[in-house]
Amino acid sequence: MNKIDSVVNLCARRRVIYPSSELYGSPAGFYNYGPLGAQLKRNVENSWWQRFVRNREDVAGMDGCVLTPRKVWEASGHLAAFNDPLVECKKCKFRERADHLIKQELGAEVEGESLEALRELVKKHSLKCPKCKGELAIGEPFNLMFKTHAGATADESSEAYLRPETAQLIFTDYKTLALAARLQPPFGIAQLGKAFRNEIAPRQFVFRCREFTQYELEYFYNDECPFEIRDGEVLALTAEDEAAKREAKLTKISTLPASKWMQYWLGEYLDWLRGLGLRDLRVRQHVKKELSHYSSDTWDVEFLYAEWGWKELLGIAERGTFDIDSHAKASGKDLSLCDGLGKKFVPRVIEPSGGIDRLLFAILTQAFNEKEEKSEKKTVLSLEASIAPTLACVFPLVKKDGIAEKAREAFGLLKGLAVEYDESGSIGKRYARADEAGTPFCVTVDYQTLEDGTVTLRARDTAKQERVKITELREKIG
Ligand code: GAP
């Protein structure tokens, strides 16, 4: 079994991440998080919030609505432009994203090409339906937003959409939020929450789903004022640069981004991702046809997802004044700010934006290792201790002779840390269970504990064991 399949299997078996509504056939593109997954997700989300919101004086957080009125998406351009090209078989009605189908059939990267160009390719290569060999037709673009109505009337005035990005909720309110948080440019407003896209063909596990969690930061700056990048080391791209040049046909990565803010945010995010345990990373600039309708320059941070190859983990987009201008025009409100001299200006925006779900899958893939022990395959998830769902498991070697009571005592001393107690099965099985869940430490209480108050502390990645005083455990693992 290849690595990706092994990780997906582990996720399903241990209920880390698994298809939603299994009892009723699991509609594509929806996933639930079980006990380990929910905790891992929360830890990664907290790590982002801590680093990019709590620890920064220039960023404030917000938490906006998921369901939002039509006008927001009309103004943002999503109603008109948030589309994917759809191809349909005239015979069996099979539907697929046109650029994906063409890539699959011809091996050519055609994402971002116009409908006309895609139609031309289908015609030129006489592409047929992969299911029934029927004739293919590329029709109107398919809008990815989920639509509903808020209220008892079902007309255009009550039309509402599940947000396809969290960002718009920041743009509509940015001026009052900045005032409330007493922020002056350059400043950021950050949000972490659910986003929804009716993907034509959700695939590759949580990489492309219909409901997912985004972490987005809109950073507002005044182009006309000279600015400093505070504690900002400028990013050195050399290692990723070389890898990118070798691997990606689309890349134009041989130069640093022109914008200092782009360099700065790439550096910040790469540093954060490395801290989460990711090593196989590179950055890649979008070519023109890949750019979203609101962006003039975008750089992706990509991760090497084992057999899938390099894929987008997050993107940093220069959105300029597009969103604020659009909402000011549509609402008729003045959304400009005043600089120190009383002169009005519309700030430019740079946006680091990523999805938690595909980040978690990257973390799990990077952390996944298999080792052979006594001709048995064992899985070890080498998660960073800072995000592991459980920091340590406490085991009594046996349940009798007061050992379980002593183990409970040790467990009690670790209260407040992410610690679990486990007394079922052989000690080997318990170690294996903990390794597979990515638990960095196991603490075993045995007969010697009763004599000298020490326990065995075992480290997951090296399987090395040392004797440690119960009273020193907390300091050792915390
Ligand atoms: N506000 C900008 C924005 O939404 P995007 O590139 O469309 O930009 C940002 O999405 C990030 O959200 C992506 O880098 C990816 O990590 C995540 N994402 C987008 N679509 C997704 C999907 N269908 N499933 C899971 N994650 C997705």
Coordinates of C-alpha atoms and ligand atoms in Angstrom, one line a residue:
M1 CA 0.0 0.0 0.0
N2 CA 1.4 3.5 -0.8
K3 CA 1.9 6.1 1.8
I4 CA -1.2 8.2 1.0
D5 CA -3.5 5.1 1.2
S6 CA -1.9 4.1 4.5
V7 CA -2.5 7.5 6.1
V8 CA -6.1 7.5 4.8
N9 CA -6.6 4.0 6.2
L10 CA -5.2 4.9 9.5
C11 CA -7.5 8.0 9.6
A12 CA -10.5 5.8 8.9
R13 CA -9.6 3.0 11.3
R14 CA -8.8 5.2 14.3
R15 CA -11.6 7.6 13.4
V16 CA -9.2 10.5 13.1
I17 CA -10.9 11.9 9.9
Y18 CA -13.6 9.8 8.2
P19 CA -16.4 10.3 5.7
S20 CA -19.5 12.0 7.1
S21 CA -22.9 10.3 7.1
E22 CA -21.5 6.8 6.6
L23 CA -24.8 5.2 7.5
Y24 CA -26.3 6.8 4.5
G25 CA -23.6 6.3 1.9
S26 CA -21.2 9.2 2.7
P27 CA -21.9 12.0 0.1
A28 CA -18.6 13.0 -1.5
G29 CA -16.6 15.9 -0.1
F30 CA -17.8 15.8 3.6
Y31 CA -15.6 14.6 6.5
N32 CA -16.0 14.3 10.2
Y33 CA -13.2 14.4 12.8
G34 CA -13.2 11.8 15.6
P35 CA -11.6 12.2 19.1
L36 CA -8.0 12.2 17.9
G37 CA -8.7 14.3 14.8
A38 CA -10.8 16.9 16.6
Q39 CA -8.1 17.4 19.1
L40 CA -5.3 17.6 16.5
K41 CA -7.4 20.1 14.5
R42 CA -8.0 22.2 17.5
N43 CA -4.3 22.2 18.4
V44 CA -3.3 23.3 14.9
E45 CA -6.0 26.0 14.9
N46 CA -4.9 27.2 18.3
S47 CA -1.3 27.3 17.1
W48 CA -2.3 29.6 14.2
W49 CA -4.5 31.8 16.3
Q50 CA -1.8 32.1 19.0
R51 CA 0.9 33.0 16.5
F52 CA -0.9 35.3 14.0
V53 CA -3.5 36.9 16.3
R54 CA -2.8 36.7 20.0
N55 CA 1.0 37.2 19.8
R56 CA 0.7 40.2 17.4
E57 CA -0.1 43.8 18.3
D58 CA -1.1 44.6 14.8
V59 CA -3.7 41.8 14.2
A60 CA -7.2 41.4 15.7
G61 CA -9.5 38.4 15.3
M62 CA -13.1 38.1 14.3
D63 CA -15.7 35.4 13.9
G64 CA -18.3 36.1 11.2
C65 CA -21.5 34.4 9.9
V66 CA -21.3 31.4 7.6
L67 CA -24.6 32.2 5.8
T68 CA -24.5 35.6 4.2
P69 CA -26.8 37.6 1.9
R70 CA -26.6 37.6 -1.9
K71 CA -25.4 41.2 -2.0
V72 CA -22.1 40.4 -0.3
W73 CA -21.2 37.9 -3.1
E74 CA -22.6 40.1 -5.9
A75 CA -20.3 42.9 -4.7
S76 CA -17.3 40.6 -4.2
G77 CA -17.5 39.2 -7.7
H78 CA -18.1 35.7 -6.5
L79 CA -21.6 35.4 -8.1
A80 CA -20.1 36.2 -11.5
A81 CA -16.7 34.8 -11.3
F82 CA -16.4 32.0 -8.7
N83 CA -16.9 29.3 -11.3
D84 CA -15.3 26.1 -12.5
P85 CA -15.6 24.9 -16.1
L86 CA -18.0 22.0 -16.3
V87 CA -17.9 19.2 -18.9
E88 CA -20.9 16.9 -19.4
C89 CA -21.4 13.7 -21.3
K90 CA -24.4 14.1 -23.6
K91 CA -25.2 10.4 -23.4
C92 CA -24.8 9.3 -19.7
K93 CA -24.8 12.8 -18.1
F94 CA -21.5 12.1 -16.3
R95 CA -20.1 15.5 -15.1
E96 CA -16.5 16.5 -14.3
R97 CA -14.4 19.6 -14.0
A98 CA -13.4 20.2 -17.6
D99 CA -9.8 21.2 -16.9
H100 CA -9.4 18.1 -14.7
L101 CA -10.8 15.8 -17.3
I102 CA -8.5 17.3 -20.0
K103 CA -5.5 17.0 -17.7
Q104 CA -6.4 13.4 -17.0
E105 CA -6.8 12.5 -20.7
L106 CA -4.0 14.6 -22.3
G107 CA -1.6 15.1 -19.3
A108 CA -1.6 18.9 -20.0
E109 CA -2.0 21.4 -17.2
V110 CA -4.9 23.6 -18.4
E111 CA -6.2 25.1 -15.1
G112 CA -7.3 28.7 -15.7
E113 CA -7.7 28.4 -19.5
S114 CA -10.7 30.0 -21.0
L115 CA -13.9 28.0 -21.9
E116 CA -13.1 28.5 -25.6
A117 CA -9.6 27.1 -25.2
L118 CA -11.0 24.1 -23.3
R119 CA -13.7 23.5 -25.9
E120 CA -11.1 23.7 -28.6
L121 CA -9.0 21.0 -26.9
V122 CA -11.9 18.7 -26.5
K123 CA -12.7 19.1 -30.2
K124 CA -9.1 18.9 -31.4
H125 CA -8.3 15.7 -29.5
S126 CA -11.8 14.2 -30.0
L127 CA -12.1 13.6 -26.3
K128 CA -14.9 11.2 -25.3
C129 CA -16.6 10.4 -22.0
P130 CA -14.3 8.2 -19.9
K131 CA -17.4 6.3 -18.6
C132 CA -19.4 5.5 -21.8
K133 CA -17.4 7.0 -24.7
G134 CA -20.3 9.4 -25.3
E135 CA -19.9 12.9 -26.8
L136 CA -18.6 15.6 -24.3
A137 CA -19.9 19.2 -24.1
I138 CA -18.5 22.1 -22.1
G139 CA -21.5 24.2 -21.2
E140 CA -21.8 27.3 -19.0
P141 CA -19.4 27.8 -16.1
F142 CA -20.5 26.1 -12.8
N143 CA -20.8 28.5 -9.8
L144 CA -19.3 26.8 -6.7
M145 CA -21.4 28.5 -4.1
F146 CA -24.2 26.7 -2.1
K147 CA -27.4 28.8 -2.3
T148 CA -30.4 28.9 0.0
H149 CA -33.0 31.3 1.2
A150 CA -33.0 33.0 4.6
G151 CA -36.7 33.5 5.7
A152 CA -40.1 32.3 4.5
T153 CA -40.0 34.0 1.1
A154 CA -38.0 32.4 -1.6
D155 CA -37.2 35.4 -3.9
E156 CA -33.9 37.2 -4.7
S157 CA -34.1 39.4 -1.7
S158 CA -33.9 36.4 0.7
E159 CA -31.2 34.7 -1.3
A160 CA -28.2 33.7 0.9
Y161 CA -25.0 31.8 0.3
L162 CA -22.8 29.6 2.4
R163 CA -19.5 31.6 2.3
P164 CA -16.9 30.2 -0.1
E165 CA -14.2 32.1 1.8
T166 CA -14.1 33.7 5.2
A167 CA -12.4 36.8 3.8
Q168 CA -15.5 38.8 2.6
L169 CA -16.8 39.0 6.2
I170 CA -13.6 40.8 7.1
F171 CA -13.7 43.2 4.1
T172 CA -17.3 44.3 4.7
D173 CA -16.6 45.2 8.4
Y174 CA -12.9 46.0 8.3
K175 CA -13.3 49.7 9.0
T176 CA -15.4 49.3 12.2
L177 CA -13.3 46.4 13.3
A178 CA -10.1 48.4 13.0
L179 CA -11.7 51.2 15.0
A180 CA -12.9 48.8 17.7
A181 CA -9.4 47.3 18.0
R182 CA -7.7 50.7 17.7
L183 CA -5.6 49.6 14.7
Q184 CA -3.9 51.8 12.2
P185 CA -2.3 50.5 8.9
P186 CA -0.5 48.3 8.6
F187 CA -2.8 46.0 10.5
G188 CA -4.5 42.7 10.0
I189 CA -7.9 41.1 10.7
A190 CA -7.9 37.4 11.0
Q191 CA -10.6 34.8 10.9
L192 CA -10.8 31.0 11.2
G193 CA -13.9 29.2 10.3
K194 CA -15.9 27.0 7.9
A195 CA -16.1 27.7 4.2
F196 CA -18.2 25.8 1.6
R197 CA -17.7 25.1 -2.0
N198 CA -19.8 22.9 -4.2
E199 CA -16.8 21.3 -5.9
I200 CA -17.8 19.5 -9.1
A201 CA -15.5 16.6 -8.2
P202 CA -14.4 16.6 -4.6
R203 CA -11.4 14.3 -4.4
Q204 CA -8.2 13.3 -2.7
F205 CA -9.6 12.8 0.7
V206 CA -9.7 16.2 2.6
F207 CA -7.6 17.9 0.0
R208 CA -10.6 19.1 -1.9
C209 CA -13.9 18.9 0.0
R210 CA -17.2 20.7 0.0
E211 CA -17.1 21.8 3.6
F212 CA -13.7 22.8 5.1
T213 CA -12.1 25.2 7.5
Q214 CA -10.1 28.2 6.4
Y215 CA -7.6 30.3 8.3
E216 CA -7.4 33.7 6.7
L217 CA -5.6 36.9 7.5
E218 CA -6.4 40.2 5.6
Y219 CA -3.4 42.5 6.1
F220 CA -4.2 46.2 5.3
Y221 CA -1.4 48.6 4.4
N222 CA -1.0 52.0 3.0
D223 CA 0.9 51.9 -0.3
E224 CA 1.8 55.6 -0.3
C225 CA 3.4 55.6 3.2
P226 CA 6.9 54.3 3.5
F227 CA 6.9 51.2 5.7
E228 CA 9.2 49.0 7.6
I229 CA 8.9 45.3 8.0
R230 CA 9.2 44.9 11.7
D231 CA 11.2 42.0 13.0
G232 CA 11.1 41.0 9.4
E233 CA 13.9 38.9 8.1
V234 CA 13.7 38.7 4.3
L235 CA 13.0 35.3 3.2
A236 CA 15.8 33.2 1.6
L237 CA 14.1 31.0 -0.9
T238 CA 17.2 29.2 -2.2
A239 CA 16.4 25.6 -1.2
E240 CA 12.8 25.7 -2.2
D241 CA 13.7 27.7 -5.3
E242 CA 16.0 25.0 -6.6
A243 CA 13.5 22.2 -5.9
A244 CA 10.7 24.3 -7.5
K245 CA 12.8 24.9 -10.7
R246 CA 13.4 21.1 -11.0
E247 CA 9.9 20.0 -10.2
A248 CA 7.4 22.5 -11.6
K249 CA 6.8 23.3 -15.2
L250 CA 4.6 26.3 -14.3
T251 CA 7.0 27.9 -11.9
K252 CA 8.6 31.3 -12.3
I253 CA 10.2 31.2 -9.0
S254 CA 13.8 32.2 -9.8
T255 CA 13.3 35.6 -8.2
L256 CA 12.1 36.8 -4.9
P257 CA 8.6 38.3 -4.8
A258 CA 8.7 41.9 -5.7
S259 CA 6.6 43.0 -2.8
K260 CA 8.3 43.2 0.6
W261 CA 5.0 42.3 2.3
M262 CA 4.8 39.1 0.1
Q263 CA 8.3 38.2 1.2
Y264 CA 7.5 38.9 4.8
W265 CA 4.3 36.8 4.9
L266 CA 5.9 33.9 3.0
G267 CA 8.6 33.9 5.6
E268 CA 6.2 34.0 8.5
Y269 CA 4.0 31.2 7.2
L270 CA 7.0 29.0 6.2
D271 CA 8.4 29.4 9.7
W272 CA 5.0 28.4 11.2
L273 CA 4.6 25.4 9.0
R274 CA 8.1 24.2 9.8
G275 CA 7.2 24.5 13.5
L276 CA 4.3 22.2 12.9
G277 CA 6.7 19.5 11.6
L278 CA 6.5 20.1 7.8
R279 CA 9.7 19.8 5.9
D280 CA 8.8 19.1 2.3
L281 CA 7.7 22.6 1.4
R282 CA 8.3 25.0 -1.5
V283 CA 6.9 28.2 -2.8
R284 CA 5.6 28.9 -6.3
Q285 CA 4.3 32.0 -8.0
H286 CA 1.0 31.8 -9.9
V287 CA 1.2 32.3 -13.6
K288 CA -1.3 34.9 -14.9
K289 CA -4.0 32.5 -16.0
E290 CA -4.1 30.9 -12.5
L291 CA -4.8 34.2 -10.7
S292 CA -8.2 34.6 -9.0
H293 CA -10.4 37.5 -10.2
Y294 CA -9.3 39.7 -7.3
S295 CA -5.5 39.1 -7.3
S296 CA -2.7 40.7 -9.2
D297 CA 0.0 38.4 -7.7
T298 CA -0.3 35.2 -5.7
W299 CA 2.3 32.8 -4.3
D300 CA 1.4 29.4 -3.1
V301 CA 3.2 27.4 -0.4
E302 CA 3.1 23.8 -1.6
F303 CA 3.7 20.6 0.2
L304 CA 5.0 17.3 -1.3
Y305 CA 2.0 15.0 -0.6
A306 CA 3.9 11.7 -1.1
E307 CA 2.5 10.0 -4.3
W308 CA 0.3 12.9 -5.2
G309 CA 3.3 15.2 -5.7
W310 CA 3.6 18.9 -5.0
K311 CA 0.2 20.5 -4.2
E312 CA -1.1 23.8 -2.8
L313 CA -1.1 24.1 1.0
L314 CA -1.9 27.8 1.3
G315 CA -1.8 30.9 -0.9
I316 CA -0.7 34.4 -0.3
A317 CA -2.6 36.8 -2.6
E318 CA -2.1 40.5 -3.3
R319 CA -5.7 41.7 -3.4
G320 CA -4.9 45.4 -3.8
T321 CA -8.0 47.6 -3.2
F322 CA -10.3 45.3 -5.2
D323 CA -12.5 44.1 -2.3
I324 CA -12.8 47.4 -0.5
D325 CA -13.5 49.3 -3.7
S326 CA -16.2 46.7 -4.7
H327 CA -18.0 46.9 -1.3
A328 CA -17.8 50.7 -1.2
K329 CA -19.3 50.9 -4.7
A330 CA -22.1 48.3 -4.0
S331 CA -23.1 49.7 -0.6
G332 CA -22.6 53.4 -1.3
K333 CA -20.6 53.7 1.9
D334 CA -17.3 55.4 2.4
L335 CA -14.9 52.6 3.3
S336 CA -11.7 54.6 3.0
L337 CA -9.4 55.4 6.0
C338 CA -7.6 58.6 7.0
D339 CA -3.9 58.9 7.2
G340 CA -2.1 60.9 9.9
L341 CA -2.4 64.1 7.8
G342 CA -6.2 63.7 7.4
K343 CA -5.9 62.5 3.8
K344 CA -8.3 59.7 2.7
F345 CA -6.9 56.5 1.3
V346 CA -8.1 53.0 0.5
P347 CA -5.6 50.5 2.0
R348 CA -4.2 47.7 -0.1
V349 CA -4.6 44.2 1.1
I350 CA -2.3 41.1 1.2
E351 CA -3.9 37.9 2.2
P352 CA -2.4 34.7 3.5
S353 CA -5.1 32.1 3.3
G354 CA -5.1 28.4 3.9
G355 CA -7.3 25.4 4.6
I356 CA -6.9 23.5 7.9
D357 CA -8.1 20.2 6.5
R358 CA -5.4 19.8 3.8
L359 CA -2.8 21.1 6.3
L360 CA -3.8 18.4 8.8
F361 CA -3.4 15.8 6.0
A362 CA 0.0 17.2 5.2
I363 CA 1.0 17.0 8.8
L364 CA -0.3 13.4 9.1
T365 CA 1.5 12.4 5.9
Q366 CA 4.8 13.9 7.0
A367 CA 4.6 12.4 10.5
F368 CA 3.6 8.9 9.2
N369 CA 6.3 6.2 9.6
E370 CA 6.1 2.4 9.5
K371 CA 8.6 0.2 11.2
E372 CA 9.0 -3.6 11.3
E373 CA 9.1 -5.2 14.7
K374 CA 9.3 -9.0 15.1
S375 CA 8.0 -9.2 11.5
E376 CA 5.0 -7.1 12.4
K377 CA 4.4 -3.7 10.8
K378 CA 4.0 -0.9 13.3
T379 CA 2.9 2.6 12.7
V380 CA 4.4 5.6 14.4
L381 CA 3.0 9.1 13.9
S382 CA 5.9 11.5 14.8
L383 CA 3.7 14.5 15.5
E384 CA 5.3 17.6 17.1
A385 CA 4.5 17.5 20.9
S386 CA 3.0 21.0 20.6
I387 CA 0.1 19.7 18.4
A388 CA -0.1 16.0 19.3
P389 CA -3.7 15.1 20.5
T390 CA -2.3 13.4 23.6
L391 CA 1.0 14.4 25.2
A392 CA 1.5 11.3 27.3
C393 CA -0.2 8.0 28.2
V394 CA 0.1 6.6 31.7
F395 CA 0.1 2.8 32.0
P396 CA 0.2 0.5 35.0
L397 CA 2.4 -2.5 34.1
V398 CA -0.2 -4.8 35.7
K399 CA -3.5 -4.0 37.5
K400 CA -2.7 -5.8 40.7
D401 CA -0.5 -5.3 43.8
G402 CA -1.3 -1.6 44.1
I403 CA 0.3 -0.7 40.7
A404 CA -2.9 0.6 39.2
E405 CA -3.5 2.8 42.2
K406 CA 0.1 4.2 41.9
A407 CA -0.4 4.8 38.2
R408 CA -3.6 6.7 38.9
E409 CA -1.6 8.7 41.4
A410 CA 1.0 9.6 38.7
F411 CA -1.9 10.4 36.3
G412 CA -3.4 12.7 38.9
L413 CA 0.0 14.6 39.2
L414 CA -0.2 15.3 35.5
K415 CA -3.7 16.8 35.6
G416 CA -4.1 19.8 33.2
L417 CA -1.7 18.3 30.6
A418 CA -3.1 16.3 27.7
V419 CA -2.6 13.0 29.4
E420 CA -4.5 9.7 29.1
Y421 CA -4.7 6.6 31.3
D422 CA -4.7 3.2 29.7
E423 CA -4.7 -0.2 31.5
S424 CA -6.2 -2.5 28.8
G425 CA -4.2 -5.0 26.8
S426 CA -0.5 -6.0 27.0
I427 CA 2.1 -3.3 27.5
G428 CA 3.3 -3.8 23.9
K429 CA -0.2 -3.2 22.5
R430 CA -0.6 -0.1 24.6
Y431 CA 2.8 1.3 23.3
A432 CA 1.7 0.5 19.7
R433 CA -1.7 2.2 20.2
A434 CA 0.0 5.3 21.6
D435 CA 2.6 5.4 18.8
E436 CA -0.1 5.2 16.2
A437 CA -1.9 8.1 17.8
G438 CA 1.2 10.2 17.7
T439 CA 1.6 10.4 21.6
P440 CA 5.2 11.6 22.3
F441 CA 5.6 10.0 25.7
C442 CA 4.5 6.8 27.6
V443 CA 4.8 6.5 31.3
T444 CA 4.8 3.0 32.8
V445 CA 4.3 2.4 36.5
D446 CA 5.8 -0.9 37.7
Y447 CA 7.0 -2.7 40.8
Q448 CA 10.1 -0.6 41.1
T449 CA 7.8 2.5 41.3
L450 CA 6.5 1.2 44.6
E451 CA 10.0 1.0 46.0
D452 CA 11.7 4.1 44.8
G453 CA 9.0 6.4 43.3
T454 CA 10.4 6.3 39.7
V455 CA 8.6 5.4 36.5
T456 CA 9.7 4.4 33.0
L457 CA 9.4 7.3 30.5
R458 CA 9.5 6.1 26.9
A459 CA 10.0 8.5 24.0
R460 CA 7.9 7.7 20.9
D461 CA 10.4 8.4 18.2
T462 CA 13.5 6.6 19.6
A463 CA 11.6 4.1 21.8
K464 CA 14.3 4.9 24.4
Q465 CA 13.4 4.4 28.0
E466 CA 14.7 6.2 31.1
R467 CA 13.8 6.1 34.8
V468 CA 12.3 9.3 36.1
K469 CA 11.0 10.4 39.5
I470 CA 7.2 10.7 39.5
T471 CA 7.6 14.1 41.0
E472 CA 9.8 15.2 38.0
L473 CA 7.5 13.9 35.3
R474 CA 5.5 17.0 34.8
E475 CA 8.6 19.1 34.2
K476 CA 10.1 16.5 31.9
I477 CA 7.1 16.2 29.5
G478 CA 5.1 19.5 30.0
Ligands
GAP1 N1 -9.7 34.0 0.4 C1 -8.9 33.4 -0.6 C2 -9.2 32.1 -0.9 O1 -10.2 31.5 -0.5 P1 -8.4 30.0 -2.2 O2 -7.0 29.7 -2.8 O3 -9.6 29.7 -3.0 O4 -8.3 31.5 -1.7 C3 -7.6 29.3 0.2 O5 -8.5 29.1 -0.9 C4 -7.2 28.0 0.7 O6 -8.3 27.2 1.2 C5 -6.4 27.0 -0.2 O7 -5.1 27.3 -0.2 C6 -6.7 25.7 0.4 O8 -5.8 25.4 1.5 C7 -8.1 25.9 1.0 N2 -9.1 25.3 0.2 C8 -9.7 25.9 -0.9 N3 -10.6 25.1 -1.5 C9 -10.6 23.9 -0.7 C10 -11.4 22.7 -0.8 N4 -12.3 22.5 -1.7 N5 -11.2 21.8 0.2 C11 -10.2 22.0 1.1 N6 -9.5 23.1 1.2 C12 -9.7 24.1 0.3

